[in-house]
Every structure is written in structure tokens, then in C-alpha cells.
Coordinates of C-alpha atoms and ligand atoms in Angstrom, one line a residue:
M12 CA -23.8 165.5 -128.7
L13 CA -24.5 169.2 -127.7
Q14 CA -27.1 169.5 -125.2
V15 CA -29.2 172.5 -124.2
K16 CA -31.3 171.7 -121.4
N17 CA -34.1 173.9 -119.7
L18 CA -32.0 177.1 -120.5
S19 CA -33.5 180.7 -119.4
F20 CA -31.4 183.7 -119.2
G21 CA -31.4 187.4 -119.0
Y22 CA -28.5 190.0 -118.9
T23 CA -30.8 192.1 -116.4
D24 CA -34.2 191.3 -114.9
N25 CA -35.4 191.2 -118.2
P26 CA -35.5 187.7 -119.5
V27 CA -33.9 187.3 -123.0
L28 CA -34.4 183.4 -123.5
K29 CA -37.0 181.4 -121.8
D30 CA -36.9 177.5 -121.4
I31 CA -34.6 176.5 -124.4
N32 CA -34.1 172.9 -124.9
F33 CA -32.4 171.1 -128.0
T34 CA -29.7 169.2 -129.0
V35 CA -27.3 168.9 -132.0
K36 CA -25.6 165.5 -132.8
S37 CA -22.1 165.3 -133.6
G38 CA -21.0 166.6 -137.3
E39 CA -24.5 167.9 -137.8
N40 CA -25.0 171.9 -138.7
L41 CA -27.8 173.6 -136.6
A42 CA -28.8 177.0 -138.0
I43 CA -30.4 179.5 -135.5
I44 CA -32.6 182.0 -137.0
G45 CA -35.0 184.9 -135.4
E46 CA -35.4 188.5 -135.9
S47 CA -32.7 191.1 -134.8
G48 CA -32.6 191.2 -130.9
S49 CA -34.5 187.4 -130.7
G50 CA -31.6 186.2 -128.8
K51 CA -29.3 184.1 -131.2
S52 CA -26.1 185.5 -130.2
T53 CA -27.0 185.3 -126.5
I54 CA -27.5 181.5 -127.3
L55 CA -24.0 181.3 -128.7
K56 CA -22.6 182.7 -126.0
L57 CA -24.2 180.6 -123.2
I58 CA -23.2 177.5 -125.2
F59 CA -19.5 179.0 -125.3
G60 CA -19.6 179.7 -121.5
E61 CA -19.2 183.3 -121.6
Y62 CA -21.9 183.7 -118.6
D63 CA -23.0 181.6 -115.4
L64 CA -26.2 179.8 -116.0
E65 CA -28.9 180.3 -113.3
H66 CA -31.2 178.2 -115.0
G67 CA -30.2 175.4 -117.0
Q68 CA -27.1 173.6 -118.6
V69 CA -25.0 173.2 -121.7
F70 CA -23.3 169.9 -122.3
W71 CA -20.7 169.0 -124.9
K72 CA -20.4 165.1 -124.7
N73 CA -19.9 164.3 -121.1
T74 CA -18.4 168.0 -120.3
E75 CA -20.6 170.6 -118.7
I76 CA -20.0 173.6 -119.8
L77 CA -19.4 176.2 -117.2
G78 CA -19.0 179.9 -116.8
P79 CA -16.4 182.3 -115.8
K80 CA -17.3 181.6 -111.9
H81 CA -15.6 178.3 -112.4
N82 CA -13.1 179.0 -115.2
L83 CA -10.2 181.4 -115.0
V84 CA -10.2 181.5 -118.9
V85 CA -13.7 181.6 -120.8
G86 CA -14.1 178.7 -122.9
Y87 CA -12.8 175.0 -124.0
D88 CA -10.4 173.6 -126.4
F89 CA -12.8 171.6 -128.1
M90 CA -15.1 174.4 -129.0
K91 CA -14.3 177.7 -130.9
Y92 CA -16.4 180.7 -131.4
V93 CA -16.3 183.4 -134.0
T94 CA -18.1 186.4 -133.0
Q95 CA -19.6 189.4 -134.8
E96 CA -16.6 191.4 -133.7
F97 CA -13.6 189.5 -135.0
D98 CA -10.9 190.1 -132.3
L99 CA -7.9 189.7 -134.5
M100 CA -4.1 190.9 -134.3
P101 CA -4.3 194.2 -136.6
Y102 CA -0.3 194.7 -137.1
T103 CA 0.3 191.0 -137.9
S104 CA -0.3 189.1 -141.0
V105 CA -3.2 186.6 -142.3
A106 CA -0.9 183.9 -142.1
N107 CA 0.1 184.7 -138.3
N108 CA -3.3 185.4 -137.2
I109 CA -4.4 182.3 -138.8
G110 CA -1.4 180.1 -137.4
K111 CA -1.4 181.8 -133.9
H112 CA -2.6 178.9 -132.1
L113 CA -0.6 176.1 -133.8
S114 CA 2.4 174.6 -132.5
R115 CA 5.7 176.3 -133.3
F116 CA 7.4 173.0 -132.8
Y117 CA 5.6 171.9 -135.8
P118 CA 6.8 174.4 -138.3
E119 CA 6.1 172.2 -141.7
E120 CA 2.9 171.1 -140.5
K121 CA 2.1 174.6 -139.3
E122 CA 2.8 176.2 -142.4
K123 CA 0.8 173.4 -144.4
R124 CA -2.4 173.9 -142.2
T125 CA -2.2 177.6 -142.5
Q126 CA -1.9 177.5 -146.1
E127 CA -5.1 175.1 -146.4
L128 CA -7.0 177.2 -144.2
I129 CA -5.9 180.5 -146.3
T130 CA -7.2 178.7 -149.6
I131 CA -10.4 177.8 -147.7
V132 CA -11.3 181.3 -147.4
E133 CA -9.8 182.4 -150.3
L134 CA -7.4 184.9 -149.1
D135 CA -4.3 183.5 -151.1
N136 CA -3.1 186.8 -152.4
F137 CA -3.0 188.3 -148.9
A138 CA -1.2 185.8 -146.9
Q139 CA 1.4 188.4 -145.7
T140 CA -0.8 191.6 -145.7
K141 CA -1.3 193.0 -142.4
V142 CA -5.0 192.5 -141.0
K143 CA -5.1 196.4 -140.3
N144 CA -5.0 196.7 -144.1
L145 CA -8.0 194.4 -144.7
S146 CA -11.7 195.0 -145.5
G147 CA -14.0 193.9 -142.9
G148 CA -15.3 191.3 -145.1
Q149 CA -11.5 190.1 -145.3
K150 CA -11.3 190.3 -141.9
Q151 CA -14.0 188.0 -141.2
R152 CA -12.6 185.4 -143.6
V153 CA -9.5 185.4 -141.2
A154 CA -11.6 185.2 -138.1
L155 CA -13.3 182.1 -139.6
A156 CA -10.0 180.6 -140.6
R157 CA -8.4 181.2 -137.4
A158 CA -11.1 179.4 -135.7
L159 CA -10.6 176.3 -138.1
A160 CA -7.1 176.1 -137.3
K161 CA -6.8 173.8 -134.5
E162 CA -9.8 171.6 -135.7
P163 CA -12.5 172.3 -133.0
E164 CA -14.9 169.6 -132.1
I165 CA -17.7 172.0 -132.3
L166 CA -17.8 175.7 -133.8
L167 CA -20.0 178.3 -133.1
L168 CA -20.7 181.1 -135.7
D169 CA -22.3 184.1 -135.7
E170 CA -23.4 185.8 -138.9
P171 CA -20.3 184.3 -140.3
F172 CA -20.6 186.0 -143.8
S173 CA -22.4 189.1 -143.0
H174 CA -19.4 191.3 -143.9
I175 CA -18.7 189.2 -146.9
D176 CA -19.7 190.6 -150.6
N177 CA -22.2 188.7 -152.9
F178 CA -19.0 188.1 -155.1
K179 CA -17.5 185.8 -152.8
K180 CA -20.3 184.7 -150.3
Q181 CA -21.4 181.5 -152.2
S182 CA -18.3 180.2 -152.6
L183 CA -17.2 180.8 -149.4
R184 CA -20.0 179.3 -147.7
R185 CA -19.6 176.0 -149.8
N186 CA -16.0 176.0 -148.8
V187 CA -16.6 176.2 -145.3
F188 CA -19.9 174.1 -144.6
N189 CA -18.1 171.5 -146.7
Y190 CA -15.1 171.6 -144.9
L191 CA -17.0 171.2 -141.6
K192 CA -18.6 168.2 -142.9
E193 CA -15.7 166.7 -144.1
K194 CA -14.0 167.0 -140.8
N195 CA -16.9 166.0 -138.9
I196 CA -17.2 169.2 -136.7
T197 CA -20.4 170.0 -135.3
C198 CA -21.6 173.5 -136.1
V199 CA -24.1 176.0 -134.7
V200 CA -24.6 179.0 -136.8
A201 CA -26.6 182.0 -135.9
T202 CA -28.1 183.7 -138.9
H203 CA -30.5 185.9 -140.5
D204 CA -29.8 185.0 -144.1
K205 CA -31.5 182.3 -145.5
N206 CA -28.8 181.3 -148.0
D207 CA -26.8 180.5 -144.7
V208 CA -29.2 177.6 -144.0
L209 CA -30.9 176.3 -147.2
G210 CA -28.5 173.7 -148.6
F211 CA -26.3 173.6 -145.6
A212 CA -28.5 173.3 -142.3
D213 CA -29.1 169.7 -141.1
E214 CA -31.9 171.7 -139.2
M215 CA -33.0 174.9 -138.2
L216 CA -34.4 176.6 -135.1
V217 CA -36.6 179.7 -135.2
L218 CA -36.4 181.9 -132.2
H219 CA -39.2 184.3 -131.3
N220 CA -40.5 185.8 -128.1
K221 CA -37.9 184.4 -126.0
K222 CA -38.9 180.9 -127.0
I223 CA -38.0 178.3 -129.8
I224 CA -41.2 178.1 -132.0
A225 CA -40.0 175.8 -134.6
K226 CA -37.2 173.2 -134.9
D227 CA -37.1 170.9 -138.2
T228 CA -34.9 170.3 -141.2
P229 CA -34.9 173.6 -143.7
Q230 CA -36.9 171.6 -146.2
N231 CA -40.0 170.8 -144.0
L232 CA -39.9 174.2 -142.6
Y233 CA -40.1 175.8 -145.9
K234 CA -42.6 173.3 -147.5
N235 CA -45.0 173.8 -144.4
P236 CA -44.1 177.4 -142.5
K237 CA -47.0 177.3 -140.3
L238 CA -46.3 181.0 -139.3
P239 CA -46.1 184.0 -141.1
L240 CA -42.7 184.7 -139.5
I241 CA -41.2 181.5 -140.8
A242 CA -42.2 182.0 -144.4
S243 CA -41.1 185.4 -144.4
F244 CA -37.4 184.3 -143.4
F245 CA -37.7 182.3 -146.7
E246 CA -39.6 184.4 -149.4
E247 CA -42.1 186.8 -150.4
F248 CA -45.5 185.0 -149.2
N249 CA -49.1 185.4 -148.9
S250 CA -52.2 185.1 -146.7
V251 CA -55.1 183.9 -148.8
N252 CA -58.0 182.3 -146.5
N253 CA -55.6 181.8 -143.7
T254 CA -53.1 179.7 -145.5
I255 CA -49.7 180.7 -146.5
Y256 CA -48.5 180.6 -149.9
Y257 CA -45.3 182.2 -151.5
A258 CA -45.4 184.3 -154.1
H259 CA -44.5 181.5 -156.9
Q260 CA -47.4 179.3 -155.6
L261 CA -49.8 182.1 -157.0
K262 CA -50.1 182.0 -160.9
I263 CA -51.6 184.5 -163.2
V264 CA -53.8 183.1 -165.4
D265 CA -56.4 184.2 -168.1
H266 CA -59.7 183.1 -166.2
S267 CA -60.4 183.0 -162.4
D268 CA -62.7 183.8 -159.7
L269 CA -59.8 185.5 -158.1
K270 CA -59.0 189.1 -159.2
A271 CA -56.6 191.7 -158.2
I272 CA -55.5 195.1 -159.5
V273 CA -51.6 195.6 -160.1
K274 CA -50.0 198.1 -158.2
Q275 CA -46.3 197.9 -159.2
S276 CA -43.9 195.1 -160.8
Y277 CA -40.3 194.3 -159.4
F278 CA -37.6 193.0 -161.3
N279 CA -36.3 189.8 -159.5
G280 CA -33.8 188.3 -161.6
N281 CA -35.5 185.0 -163.0
S282 CA -39.1 186.4 -162.6
W283 CA -40.8 189.7 -161.9
L284 CA -42.6 190.1 -158.6
V285 CA -45.8 191.5 -159.2
E286 CA -47.5 193.5 -156.0
A287 CA -51.3 193.6 -156.5
I288 CA -54.4 194.6 -154.4
H289 CA -57.0 191.4 -154.0
N290 CA -59.7 191.9 -151.6
E291 CA -58.2 195.1 -150.1
H292 CA -54.9 193.3 -149.0
L293 CA -51.5 193.2 -151.0
I294 CA -50.3 190.0 -152.6
Y295 CA -47.1 189.2 -154.6
I296 CA -47.2 187.0 -157.5
S297 CA -43.9 185.6 -159.1
H298 CA -44.5 186.3 -162.8
P299 CA -42.0 185.7 -166.0
E300 CA -42.9 189.5 -167.1
S301 CA -43.5 192.6 -165.8
I302 CA -47.3 193.9 -165.7
N303 CA -48.2 197.7 -165.7
A304 CA -50.1 199.1 -162.9
D305 CA -53.7 199.4 -162.7
E306 CA -54.2 196.2 -164.9
M307 CA -56.6 193.7 -163.7
I308 CA -55.5 190.3 -163.3
H309 CA -56.8 186.9 -162.4
F310 CA -54.7 184.0 -160.5
K311 CA -55.0 180.7 -159.3
I312 CA -53.4 178.9 -156.5
L313 CA -50.9 176.1 -157.0
D314 CA -51.1 173.1 -155.1
Ligands
ADP402 P1 -29.6 188.7 -131.9 O1 -28.1 188.2 -132.0 O2 -30.8 187.7 -132.2 O3 -29.9 189.7 -132.6 P2 -28.9 189.3 -129.3 O4 -28.6 187.8 -128.5 O5 -27.6 190.1 -129.3 O6 -29.9 188.9 -130.4 O7 -29.7 190.0 -127.9 C1 -30.9 189.4 -127.3 C2 -31.6 190.5 -126.6 O8 -30.6 190.7 -125.5 C3 -31.4 192.0 -127.2 O9 -33.0 192.7 -126.3 C4 -30.4 192.9 -126.6 O10 -30.6 194.0 -126.5 C5 -30.2 192.1 -125.3 N1 -28.4 192.0 -124.9 C6 -27.5 191.6 -125.7 N2 -26.6 191.9 -125.1 C7 -26.7 192.4 -123.8 C8 -26.0 193.0 -123.0 N3 -24.6 192.6 -123.0 N4 -26.4 193.7 -121.7 C9 -27.7 193.6 -122.0 N5 -28.6 193.3 -122.7 C10 -27.8 192.8 -124.0
MG403 MG1 -26.7 188.8 -132.9

């Protein structure tokens, strides 16, 4: 189990995190979400032991994670961290970057393991390519594979798919998160992308104003977002009568006391997002078709 206890931290006199407490069970996936600058990356760095802690403690199982004052080399063998920068060897091939930390005394095992990881990050056609000739997204995939090479007990991922294009993102997420579950690797992932969370995280933690404002399963937070900040992470939403409704929870009907004037319709793939003015406020409603500007609509709230 990972335990973060009473953690408060600032790079300067300005606090970045205040009184952070949470645990992650072995083999579970915790997503940390929050706006840019809310301290997601800082939490990962503190879990990794990059800084000495003045307030609070971090434990992995029975080991207290200590910072540079106590460790000549930052980090521990059981933990890997894929940062927002990737820190690869540019003049070396993809395969050699991934296998770098695997023992050369077991060449067959090393080869097999490297190949397995190359397939997980879908870089089979680039195994012998030098890293300097790869795109940003491809480099990010090499960094992921390298972190997995030695099968850490716990993996820290910072915006792990941010550089990867939409064509590859979906399958890569499934490959990586399924692999972690299969190997029972505990994972903490910082992200601002709901697709990294829904379907993969066992729990999610929301950071705001230096504190944890919610921690629950993605299902519970989605169904009952409580705060606009949480709802906005998932979808377009409305506040009607002080209650939060997603765009798909409002429905355009023929007759209703709730009226609005359409401003614009946005194509959204499976549906259109109709932007309209209701009681001088903008509202957003999912609808199967586009509706012209200035039309009056009636809508109801679905339970
Ligand atoms: P996030 O990952 O959620 O975008 P960060 O953890 O990177 O947020 O940053 C949290 C806050 O700490 C920000 O206000 C940022 O400017 C500040 N910060 C991050 N790294 C440093 C640093 N090395 N020195 C000083 N301030 C920092
Ligand atoms: Mg960050």
C-alpha cells in the first residue's frame, strides 16, 4: 500500500500542497486530476522522493520514502516515474533504451522482455530506430516501456499519453493499463484527460486550492459531481436551480415550462451540442440534430 500522510509542501514560502492524505492499495490505479498548476506533478515528485519533506511522510509498504538528504541517488528500485520530460538516450535505438536497465547477463530474457514491451507500446516498426529520430509521441511511448521494463511495484505516470495522437491513444491506454493490472503494478497517474481516468482508475482524487476536494471512484464522482469543477472535468454541464446537470440530462421537448433561445449548435459526433440562453444564462443541451440560432426551444430535465 502507498500511504501519503499529512503532506504539505512549497517550493518557496508559497505553499503548493496543504495537508494531503491518501492511500492506494497494491495493484490499484489512482488518478490525480486538477487544473494546470494545481500540484499534480508535485505530488508525484514527492512520492518519488525528489524533495525532502518538512511536513508529512510517504510510505510504500513499510519503507519510508526519503529525499536527497538521505539518498545519494534519488528514487528506489521498486518505483518508476515517467516524467513530463522523458529523459531518453537520443543516439541509441528504441530497443536499447527500453532494455537499458535489464541485465545483460541474461541476453535471451532481456531480448524477450524488450520485445514484449515494444509491442505493448506499439513501436514494433521502430525497434532499431534511434530515439532522436522519433516524434514526441513515439518518445513518450519509449519512456513508458522503459519504466515498465524492470516491473516496478509502483509506477508514477505524469500525463502519460499527452503527446500521443488520437489515432493511437485509445489502444495504447488499454495496453498499458491492462498490463499494469495483469502484473499487479500499483499506479498513480496525474492527468487532465478524462479518458485516462474513466474505465481505468479505481479511484480518482481531485486537487483544488492546494487541497484534496474529492476522492472517490470515477463512477461516483461522475454521477454525483457535487462541484462544478468536478463536473467540468467530465463533460459540458449546466447549473439549473443550483443543481448540476450534464448536457445529456437536459432534453428538448415540444412542451415545457422551461424555455430557451438557441445561440448556436456544435457538431459533437454522436450528437449536437445546442447552446441556448435560459433565464439570461447559457445552457448546453445534447440533441440528435442541429437547431438554428434564434429558435425558441422547450426543454425538460431528465432524472
Ligand atoms: P500541475 O502538474 O498540476 O500542473 P505542478 O505540480 O507542476 O502542477 O505545479 C504546482 C505549482 O508549483 C505551480 O504553481 C508551479 O508554478 C509551482 N512549481 C512547480 N515546480 C516548481 C519549481 N521547481 N520551483 C518553483 N515552483 C514550482
Ligand atoms: Mg504537471
